[in-house]
Coordinates of C-alpha atoms in Angstrom, one line a residue:
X1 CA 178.8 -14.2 194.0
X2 CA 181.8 -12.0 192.2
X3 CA 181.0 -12.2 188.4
X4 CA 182.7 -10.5 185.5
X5 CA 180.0 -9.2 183.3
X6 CA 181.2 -9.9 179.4
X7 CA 179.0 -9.2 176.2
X8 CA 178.0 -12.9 175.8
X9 CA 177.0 -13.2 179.7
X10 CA 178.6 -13.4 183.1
X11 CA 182.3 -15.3 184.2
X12 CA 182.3 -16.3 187.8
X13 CA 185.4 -16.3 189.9
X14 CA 186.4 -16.7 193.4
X15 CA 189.2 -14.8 195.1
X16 CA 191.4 -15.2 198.2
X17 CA 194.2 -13.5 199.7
X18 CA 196.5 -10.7 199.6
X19 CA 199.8 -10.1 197.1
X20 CA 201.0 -10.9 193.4
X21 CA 197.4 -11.6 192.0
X22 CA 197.7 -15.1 190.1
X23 CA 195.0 -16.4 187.8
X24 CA 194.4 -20.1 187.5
X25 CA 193.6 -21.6 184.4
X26 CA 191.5 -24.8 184.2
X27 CA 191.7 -27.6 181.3
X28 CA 188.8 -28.3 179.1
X29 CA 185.7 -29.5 181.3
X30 CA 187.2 -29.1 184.4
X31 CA 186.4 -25.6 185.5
X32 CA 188.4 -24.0 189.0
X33 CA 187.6 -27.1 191.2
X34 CA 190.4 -28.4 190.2
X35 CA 192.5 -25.9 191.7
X36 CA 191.2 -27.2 195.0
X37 CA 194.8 -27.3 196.8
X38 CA 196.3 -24.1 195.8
X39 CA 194.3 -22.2 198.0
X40 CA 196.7 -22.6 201.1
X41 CA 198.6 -20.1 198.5
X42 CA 196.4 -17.2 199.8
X43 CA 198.6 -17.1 202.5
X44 CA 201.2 -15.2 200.6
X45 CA 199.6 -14.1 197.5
X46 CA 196.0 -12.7 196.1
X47 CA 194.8 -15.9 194.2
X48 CA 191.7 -16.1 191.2
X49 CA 189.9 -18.8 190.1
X50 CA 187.6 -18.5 187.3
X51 CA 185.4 -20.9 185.3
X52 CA 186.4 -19.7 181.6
X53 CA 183.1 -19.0 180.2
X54 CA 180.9 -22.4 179.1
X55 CA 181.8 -23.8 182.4
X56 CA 180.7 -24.1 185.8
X57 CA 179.0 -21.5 187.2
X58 CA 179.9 -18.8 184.4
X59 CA 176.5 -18.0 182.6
X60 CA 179.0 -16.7 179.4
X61 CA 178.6 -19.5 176.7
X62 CA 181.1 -18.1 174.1
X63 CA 179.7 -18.1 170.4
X64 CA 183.2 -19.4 169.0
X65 CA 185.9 -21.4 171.8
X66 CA 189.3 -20.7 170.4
X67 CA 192.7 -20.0 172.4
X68 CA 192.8 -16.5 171.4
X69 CA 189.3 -15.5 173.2
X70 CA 190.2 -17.1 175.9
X71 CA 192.8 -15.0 176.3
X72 CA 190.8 -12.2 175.9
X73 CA 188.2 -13.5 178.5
X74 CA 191.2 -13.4 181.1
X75 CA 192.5 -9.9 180.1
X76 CA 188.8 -8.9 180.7
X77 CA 188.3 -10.5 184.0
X78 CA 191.9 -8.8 185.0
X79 CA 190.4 -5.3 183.9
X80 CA 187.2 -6.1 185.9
X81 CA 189.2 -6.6 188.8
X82 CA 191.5 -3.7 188.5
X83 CA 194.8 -5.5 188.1
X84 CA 197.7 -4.4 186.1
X85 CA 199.4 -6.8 185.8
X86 CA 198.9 -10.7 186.9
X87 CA 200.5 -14.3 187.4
X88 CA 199.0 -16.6 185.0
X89 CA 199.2 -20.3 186.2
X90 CA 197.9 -22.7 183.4
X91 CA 197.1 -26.3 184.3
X92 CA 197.7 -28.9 181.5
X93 CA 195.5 -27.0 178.1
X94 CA 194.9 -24.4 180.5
X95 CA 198.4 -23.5 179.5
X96 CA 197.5 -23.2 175.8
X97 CA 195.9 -20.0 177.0
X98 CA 198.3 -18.7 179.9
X99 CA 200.8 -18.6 177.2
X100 CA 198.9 -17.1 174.4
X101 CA 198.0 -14.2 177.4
X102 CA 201.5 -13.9 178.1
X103 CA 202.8 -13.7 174.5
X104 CA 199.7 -11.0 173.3
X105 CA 199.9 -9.0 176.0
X106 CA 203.4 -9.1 177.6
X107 CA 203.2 -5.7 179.1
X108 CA 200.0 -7.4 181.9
X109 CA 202.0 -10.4 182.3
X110 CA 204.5 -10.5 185.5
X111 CA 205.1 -14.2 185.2
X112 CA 203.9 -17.5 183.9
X113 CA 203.4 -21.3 185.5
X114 CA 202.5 -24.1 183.4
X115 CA 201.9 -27.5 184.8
X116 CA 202.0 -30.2 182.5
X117 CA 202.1 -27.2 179.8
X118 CA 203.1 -27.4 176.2
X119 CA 203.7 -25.0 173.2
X120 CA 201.9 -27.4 170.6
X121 CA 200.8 -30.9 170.7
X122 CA 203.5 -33.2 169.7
X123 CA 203.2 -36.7 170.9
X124 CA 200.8 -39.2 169.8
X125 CA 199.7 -40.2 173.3
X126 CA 198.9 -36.7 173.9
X127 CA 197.0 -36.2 170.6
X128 CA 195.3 -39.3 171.4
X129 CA 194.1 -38.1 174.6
X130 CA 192.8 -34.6 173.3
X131 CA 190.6 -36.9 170.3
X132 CA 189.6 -39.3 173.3
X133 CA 188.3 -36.8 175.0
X134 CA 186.6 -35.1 172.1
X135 CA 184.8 -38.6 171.4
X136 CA 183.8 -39.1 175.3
X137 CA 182.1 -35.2 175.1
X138 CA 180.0 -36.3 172.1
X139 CA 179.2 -39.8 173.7
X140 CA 179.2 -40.7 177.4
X141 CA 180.3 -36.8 178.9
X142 CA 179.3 -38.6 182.2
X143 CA 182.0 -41.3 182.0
X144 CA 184.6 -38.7 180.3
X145 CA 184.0 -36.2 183.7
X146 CA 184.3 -39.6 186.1
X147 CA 187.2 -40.8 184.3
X148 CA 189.0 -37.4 184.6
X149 CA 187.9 -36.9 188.1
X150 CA 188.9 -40.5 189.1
X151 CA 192.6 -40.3 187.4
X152 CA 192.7 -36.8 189.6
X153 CA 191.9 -38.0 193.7
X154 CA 191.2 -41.3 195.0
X155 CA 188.9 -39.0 197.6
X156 CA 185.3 -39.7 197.0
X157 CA 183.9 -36.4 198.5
X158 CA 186.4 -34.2 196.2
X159 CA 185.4 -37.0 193.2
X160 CA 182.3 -36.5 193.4
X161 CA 182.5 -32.4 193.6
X162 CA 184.8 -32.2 190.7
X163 CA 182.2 -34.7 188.9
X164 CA 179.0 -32.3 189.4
X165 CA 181.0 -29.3 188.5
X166 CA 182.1 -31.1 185.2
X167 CA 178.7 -31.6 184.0
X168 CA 177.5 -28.1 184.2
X169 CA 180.5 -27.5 181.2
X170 CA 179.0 -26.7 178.2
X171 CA 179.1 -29.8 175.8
X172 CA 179.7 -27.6 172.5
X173 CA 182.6 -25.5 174.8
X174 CA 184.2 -28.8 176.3
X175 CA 184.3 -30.3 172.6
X176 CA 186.1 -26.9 170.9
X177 CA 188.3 -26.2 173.8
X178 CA 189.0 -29.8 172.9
X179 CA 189.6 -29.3 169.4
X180 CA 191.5 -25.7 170.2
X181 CA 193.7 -27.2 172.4
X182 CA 194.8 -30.1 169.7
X183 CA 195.2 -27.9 166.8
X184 CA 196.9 -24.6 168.9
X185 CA 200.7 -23.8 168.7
X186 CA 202.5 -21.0 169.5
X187 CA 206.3 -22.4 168.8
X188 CA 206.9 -19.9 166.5
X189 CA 206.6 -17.3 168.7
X190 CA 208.2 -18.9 172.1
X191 CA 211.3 -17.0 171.2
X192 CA 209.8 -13.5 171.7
X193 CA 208.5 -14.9 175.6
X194 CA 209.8 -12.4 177.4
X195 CA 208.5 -13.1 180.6
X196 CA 209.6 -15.1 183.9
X197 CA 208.6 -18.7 183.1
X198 CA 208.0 -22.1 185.4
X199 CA 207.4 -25.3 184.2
X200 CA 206.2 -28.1 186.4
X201 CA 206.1 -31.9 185.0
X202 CA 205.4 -35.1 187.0
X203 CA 208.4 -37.1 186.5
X204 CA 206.1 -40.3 185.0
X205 CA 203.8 -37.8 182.7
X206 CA 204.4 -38.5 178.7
X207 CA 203.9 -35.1 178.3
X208 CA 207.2 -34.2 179.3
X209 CA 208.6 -34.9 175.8
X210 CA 207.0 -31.2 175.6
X211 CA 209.6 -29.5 177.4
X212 CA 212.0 -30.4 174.9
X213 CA 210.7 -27.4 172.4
X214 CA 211.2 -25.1 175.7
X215 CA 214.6 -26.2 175.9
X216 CA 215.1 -25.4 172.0
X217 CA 213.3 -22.0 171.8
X218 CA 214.2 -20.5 175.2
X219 CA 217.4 -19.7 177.3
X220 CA 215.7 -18.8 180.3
X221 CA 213.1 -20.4 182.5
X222 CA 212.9 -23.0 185.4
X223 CA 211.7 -26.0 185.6
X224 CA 210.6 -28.6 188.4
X225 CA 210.3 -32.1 187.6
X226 CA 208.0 -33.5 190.9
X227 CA 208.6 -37.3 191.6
X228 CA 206.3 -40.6 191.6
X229 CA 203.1 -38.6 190.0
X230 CA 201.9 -38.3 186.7
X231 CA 199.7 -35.6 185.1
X232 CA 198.4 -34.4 187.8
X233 CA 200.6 -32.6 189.9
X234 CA 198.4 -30.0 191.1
X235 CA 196.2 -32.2 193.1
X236 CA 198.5 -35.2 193.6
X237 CA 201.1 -33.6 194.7
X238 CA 199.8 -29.8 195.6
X239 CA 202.3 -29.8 198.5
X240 CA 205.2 -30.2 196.5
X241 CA 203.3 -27.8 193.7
X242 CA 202.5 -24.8 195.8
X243 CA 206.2 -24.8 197.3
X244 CA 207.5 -24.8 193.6
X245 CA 205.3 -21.5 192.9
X246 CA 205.7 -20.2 196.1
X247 CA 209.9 -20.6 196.0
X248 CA 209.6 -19.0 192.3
X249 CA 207.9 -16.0 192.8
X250 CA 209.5 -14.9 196.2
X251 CA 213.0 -15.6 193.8
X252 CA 211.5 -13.3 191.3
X253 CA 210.3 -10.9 193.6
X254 CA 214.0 -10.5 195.1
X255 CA 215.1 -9.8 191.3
X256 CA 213.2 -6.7 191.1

């Protein structure tokens, strides 16, 4: 098993492929499972999937979860690997720490995908799911990881994989990565993004309110709005997902 050996223990990753290396990055709980259909990506590109440390199969349990040693988890997994420079695609909180990577440490950043990504919390509903969550971890973590995993596929094989890799999270981890997640912002500093940026919303997810302080911050980045899904447009709608990264970087690639 490939591990990246840290102070605090040992992150476990998977690779696959050939090309731009691009680093997934899971929500709270959910570890790389959920990145299930990107790996048809391999065919093009050299694709990493990690459990940040507290989840999965990672041994690391970090002393103190915040945003900004996450980051720092991920610049040391790319230095363990040997990459320069690296693709960061952040999944829903996931994207919390994609962009605080890409905004610390510009210079080993080549481009950045969120997916259902947002620069702080804004909305109510959104707040409210982050506390919800925080309240499930503390209570019933078992009928927080089968809700999550249910509102993800309707397949009960996949259900019941992305269920069994929830529960090895870390209940302190999941609650702070929680907590981190609610209370992060990096607004002030969107302006000084200077990186190639994607954003990918399902066209019924509330979160898309978010992309509003993109619009006010930034002049330039894309964005893909995929029909008829929520939330979860990685799994839902991975077809339409990997062509949206795929189309992006081969675009940026012909820039250079």
């Amino acid at each position: 098993m490939p591990v990246c050996k840290l102070d605090y223990g040992d992150i476990f990753y998977e690779e696959a492929g050939e090309g731009v290396p691009i680093i997934f990055l899971h929500p709270p709980g959910m570890g790389r499972k959920v990145f299930h259909y990107q790996r048809p990506l391999s065919e093009r590109f050299r694709l990493i999937f990690s459990d940040l440390s507290g989840h999965g199969e990672s041994t690391a349990v970090p002393e103190r979860v915040t945003i900004q040693k996450y980051a720092e988890e991920v610049l040391k997994l790319a230095d363990w690997i040997g990459l320069e420079e690296v693709i960061l695609c952040g999944y829903s909180s996931g994207g919390s720490i994609a962009q605080e990577f890409a905004l610390t440490y510009p210079e080993r950043t080549k481009g950045l995908i969120l997916s259902g990504g947002f620069a702080e919390v804004k909305s109510p509903a959104l707040r409210y799911e982050h506390l919800l969550g925080m309240y499930f971890v503390k209570r019933s973590p078992k009928t927080l990881a089968k809700t999550i995993a249910t509102a993800h596929t309707f397949d009960p094989e996949y259900r019941s994989e992305l269920i069994e890799h929830m529960l090895k999270t870390d209940m302190n981890t999941w609650f702070h990565f929680y907590y981190e997640s609610l209370n992060y912002s990096c607004v002030e500093r969107l302006k000084s993004l200077s990186v190639p940026l994607l954003l990918i919303y399902g066209s019924k997810d509330l979160i898309n309110q978010h992309l509003r302080t993109y619009e006010k911050e930034l002049e330039h980045f894309e964005t893909a709005i995929i029909p008829k899904v929520s939330h979860q447009v990685p799994v839902k709608r991975w077809q339409d997902f990997n062509k949206e990264i795929t189309s992006f970087l081969l675009k940026e690639a012909a820039r250079l």
